[in-house]
């Protein structure tokens, strides 16, 4: 691996990409948009993932020294949204594990990415961080052993499920729902993840 010539330029580009993708995603979650606009947002995530994949293939998983703290968070967010590149997303999950050991990432970031990879593979998630957008707002993607969900969340430093779900609904402008059932499964959850992460 060669040393990148311009870490600050890479960092600015990644931060800009995430800012644009967030803006587009927030719009998708708040208003009904035409299918073409939704497709453009997915394409943005795909393009961002390809940029990150090239960076990782040339220089390895980005470090704080190379990019700075804010851009490291952007790297994680791009990996989290790399649904169209499932092999790369799983590689990012493994590399993120090494970054945790070096103090370059958090276990909470790893838990979110682990859940995202599981949901995209059609498997239940472990930590309850991934949601799909249903007719009544964000609903949890299927969860493994729901009775132990808050125990697993606590083990990785995540707050209780009900608290996180309520905060997500508030943030997205949806009214509070009745007590959530983390065992709730949507038939299309694995096939069409909406990209809502708590």
Short mmCIF file of C-alpha atoms in Angstrom, two decimals:
data_model
loop_
_atom_site.label_atom_id
_atom_site.label_comp_id
_atom_site.label_asym_id
_atom_site.label_seq_id
_atom_site.Cartn_x
_atom_site.Cartn_y
_atom_site.Cartn_z
CA UNK A 1 0.00 0.00 0.00
CA UNK A 2 1.25 3.42 -0.88
CA UNK A 3 0.87 6.50 1.25
CA UNK A 4 -1.93 8.78 -0.01
CA UNK A 5 -0.64 12.11 -1.29
CA UNK A 6 -3.38 14.34 0.03
CA UNK A 7 -5.21 13.18 3.16
CA UNK A 8 -6.95 16.54 3.71
CA UNK A 9 -8.36 16.49 0.16
CA UNK A 10 -9.65 12.95 0.63
CA UNK A 11 -11.18 13.93 3.97
CA UNK A 12 -12.96 16.97 2.47
CA UNK A 13 -14.30 14.88 -0.40
CA UNK A 14 -15.65 12.17 1.94
CA UNK A 15 -17.23 14.75 4.25
CA UNK A 16 -18.91 16.48 1.30
CA UNK A 17 -20.19 13.16 -0.06
CA UNK A 18 -21.74 12.25 3.29
CA UNK A 19 -23.30 15.70 3.69
CA UNK A 20 -25.00 15.44 0.27
CA UNK A 21 -26.15 11.86 0.92
CA UNK A 22 -27.57 12.81 4.35
CA UNK A 23 -29.50 15.73 2.89
CA UNK A 24 -31.00 13.51 0.19
CA UNK A 25 -31.78 10.70 2.65
CA UNK A 26 -33.51 13.03 5.09
CA UNK A 27 -35.71 14.32 2.28
CA UNK A 28 -36.61 10.75 1.29
CA UNK A 29 -37.58 9.91 4.86
CA UNK A 30 -39.79 12.96 5.33
CA UNK A 31 -41.68 13.33 2.06
CA UNK A 32 -42.89 11.07 -0.71
CA UNK A 33 -40.60 11.52 -3.69
CA UNK A 34 -40.75 10.10 -7.22
CA UNK A 35 -39.01 6.77 -7.80
CA UNK A 36 -36.38 8.51 -9.94
CA UNK A 37 -35.31 10.69 -6.99
CA UNK A 38 -35.15 7.67 -4.70
CA UNK A 39 -33.00 5.95 -7.30
CA UNK A 40 -30.66 8.95 -7.41
CA UNK A 41 -30.18 8.73 -3.65
CA UNK A 42 -29.34 5.02 -3.90
CA UNK A 43 -26.93 5.85 -6.71
CA UNK A 44 -25.25 8.44 -4.47
CA UNK A 45 -24.70 5.75 -1.81
CA UNK A 46 -23.33 3.40 -4.49
CA UNK A 47 -20.94 6.04 -5.84
CA UNK A 48 -19.76 6.91 -2.33
CA UNK A 49 -19.15 3.23 -1.56
CA UNK A 50 -17.08 2.86 -4.71
CA UNK A 51 -14.91 5.83 -3.72
CA UNK A 52 -14.37 4.32 -0.27
CA UNK A 53 -13.64 0.91 -1.80
CA UNK A 54 -10.89 2.48 -3.95
CA UNK A 55 -9.42 4.23 -0.91
CA UNK A 56 -9.42 1.00 1.10
CA UNK A 57 -7.91 -1.00 -1.75
CA UNK A 58 -5.07 1.52 -2.18
CA UNK A 59 -4.32 2.51 1.42
CA UNK A 60 -6.24 0.20 3.77
CA UNK A 61 -8.87 1.29 6.25
CA UNK A 62 -8.54 5.06 6.74
CA UNK A 63 -6.99 6.27 9.97
CA UNK A 64 -7.43 9.33 12.17
CA UNK A 65 -3.90 10.43 11.26
CA UNK A 66 -4.77 10.38 7.56
CA UNK A 67 -8.25 11.90 7.62
CA UNK A 68 -9.08 13.34 11.03
CA UNK A 69 -11.97 12.46 13.36
CA UNK A 70 -14.86 13.89 11.32
CA UNK A 71 -13.83 12.11 8.14
CA UNK A 72 -13.48 8.82 10.04
CA UNK A 73 -17.13 9.13 10.98
CA UNK A 74 -17.90 9.79 7.30
CA UNK A 75 -15.99 6.64 6.32
CA UNK A 76 -18.17 4.60 8.69
CA UNK A 77 -21.37 6.21 7.38
CA UNK A 78 -20.40 5.47 3.78
CA UNK A 79 -19.66 1.84 4.70
CA UNK A 80 -23.00 1.64 6.50
CA UNK A 81 -24.83 2.77 3.34
CA UNK A 82 -22.84 0.53 0.96
CA UNK A 83 -25.82 -1.83 0.56
CA UNK A 84 -25.28 -2.29 -3.19
CA UNK A 85 -21.74 -3.56 -2.58
CA UNK A 86 -22.44 -6.31 -0.05
CA UNK A 87 -18.98 -7.91 -0.31
CA UNK A 88 -17.31 -4.57 0.35
CA UNK A 89 -19.72 -3.85 3.21
CA UNK A 90 -18.76 -7.17 4.88
CA UNK A 91 -15.06 -6.37 4.33
CA UNK A 92 -15.63 -2.98 5.95
CA UNK A 93 -17.19 -4.76 8.96
CA UNK A 94 -14.04 -6.88 9.38
CA UNK A 95 -11.74 -3.88 8.93
CA UNK A 96 -13.81 -1.86 11.40
CA UNK A 97 -13.11 -4.57 13.99
CA UNK A 98 -9.37 -3.88 13.61
CA UNK A 99 -10.02 -0.15 13.79
CA UNK A 100 -11.74 -0.65 17.16
CA UNK A 101 -8.63 -2.39 18.51
CA UNK A 102 -6.51 0.58 17.37
CA UNK A 103 -8.94 3.10 18.89
CA UNK A 104 -10.00 4.38 15.46
CA UNK A 105 -13.67 3.30 15.68
CA UNK A 106 -16.28 2.47 18.29
CA UNK A 107 -18.03 -0.78 19.12
CA UNK A 108 -21.33 1.04 18.55
CA UNK A 109 -20.31 1.77 14.95
CA UNK A 110 -19.41 -1.89 14.54
CA UNK A 111 -22.81 -2.99 15.97
CA UNK A 112 -24.66 -0.75 13.49
CA UNK A 113 -22.64 -2.09 10.55
CA UNK A 114 -23.03 -5.69 11.79
CA UNK A 115 -26.81 -5.25 11.86
CA UNK A 116 -26.82 -3.63 8.44
CA UNK A 117 -24.85 -6.51 6.92
CA UNK A 118 -27.20 -9.02 8.57
CA UNK A 119 -30.37 -7.29 7.35
CA UNK A 120 -28.95 -6.97 3.83
CA UNK A 121 -28.18 -10.71 3.86
CA UNK A 122 -31.76 -11.48 4.89
CA UNK A 123 -30.77 -12.45 8.43
CA UNK A 124 -32.18 -11.03 11.67
CA UNK A 125 -30.16 -8.24 13.25
CA UNK A 126 -28.56 -8.62 16.71
CA UNK A 127 -28.60 -5.07 18.10
CA UNK A 128 -31.84 -3.59 16.76
CA UNK A 129 -30.22 -0.65 14.96
CA UNK A 130 -31.81 -1.06 11.53
CA UNK A 131 -35.31 0.01 10.55
CA UNK A 132 -37.41 -0.02 7.42
CA UNK A 133 -39.84 2.72 6.54
CA UNK A 134 -43.37 1.34 6.77
CA UNK A 135 -46.74 3.05 6.40
CA UNK A 136 -46.66 4.09 10.07
CA UNK A 137 -43.06 5.31 10.05
CA UNK A 138 -39.84 3.52 10.91
CA UNK A 139 -40.33 -0.09 11.97
CA UNK A 140 -37.59 -2.44 13.15
CA UNK A 141 -36.12 -4.93 10.74
CA UNK A 142 -36.37 -8.49 12.16
CA UNK A 143 -34.37 -9.02 15.36
CA UNK A 144 -32.64 -12.16 16.62
CA UNK A 145 -33.90 -13.32 20.05
CA UNK A 146 -35.91 -10.16 20.84
CA UNK A 147 -36.18 -10.97 24.56
CA UNK A 148 -32.41 -10.45 24.90
CA UNK A 149 -32.18 -7.38 22.66
CA UNK A 150 -31.57 -4.82 25.41
CA UNK A 151 -28.97 -7.11 27.03
CA UNK A 152 -27.02 -7.27 23.76
CA UNK A 153 -27.44 -3.51 23.23
CA UNK A 154 -26.10 -2.78 26.73
CA UNK A 155 -23.09 -5.04 26.08
CA UNK A 156 -21.99 -2.75 23.24
CA UNK A 157 -22.93 0.51 24.95
CA UNK A 158 -26.18 1.19 23.09
CA UNK A 159 -29.19 2.63 24.96
CA UNK A 160 -32.38 0.58 25.42
CA UNK A 161 -34.27 -0.22 22.24
CA UNK A 162 -37.51 1.59 23.15
CA UNK A 163 -35.61 4.79 23.96
CA UNK A 164 -33.75 4.72 20.65
CA UNK A 165 -36.87 3.98 18.62
CA UNK A 166 -38.76 6.86 20.25
CA UNK A 167 -35.86 9.24 19.54
CA UNK A 168 -35.70 8.10 15.90
CA UNK A 169 -39.43 8.68 15.42
CA UNK A 170 -39.10 12.18 16.95
CA UNK A 171 -36.08 13.01 14.79
CA UNK A 172 -37.92 11.95 11.62
CA UNK A 173 -41.11 13.77 12.60
CA UNK A 174 -43.32 10.68 13.07
CA UNK A 175 -45.80 10.54 15.98
CA UNK A 176 -44.93 8.18 18.79
CA UNK A 177 -46.18 4.68 18.11
CA UNK A 178 -47.63 2.16 20.51
CA UNK A 179 -45.10 0.01 22.36
CA UNK A 180 -42.80 -1.41 19.69
CA UNK A 181 -42.37 -5.12 19.24
CA UNK A 182 -38.77 -5.80 18.18
CA UNK A 183 -39.87 -9.20 16.87
CA UNK A 184 -42.01 -7.43 14.24
CA UNK A 185 -40.83 -8.50 10.81
CA UNK A 186 -41.72 -6.95 7.49
CA UNK A 187 -41.85 -9.30 4.54
CA UNK A 188 -39.75 -6.99 2.37
CA UNK A 189 -37.26 -5.90 5.05
CA UNK A 190 -34.32 -7.82 3.60
CA UNK A 191 -35.13 -7.11 -0.01
CA UNK A 192 -35.61 -3.34 0.24
CA UNK A 193 -33.90 -1.83 3.30
CA UNK A 194 -34.92 1.79 3.58
CA UNK A 195 -31.61 2.77 5.09
CA UNK A 196 -33.00 4.04 8.34
CA UNK A 197 -30.43 3.49 11.07
CA UNK A 198 -31.01 4.41 14.67
#
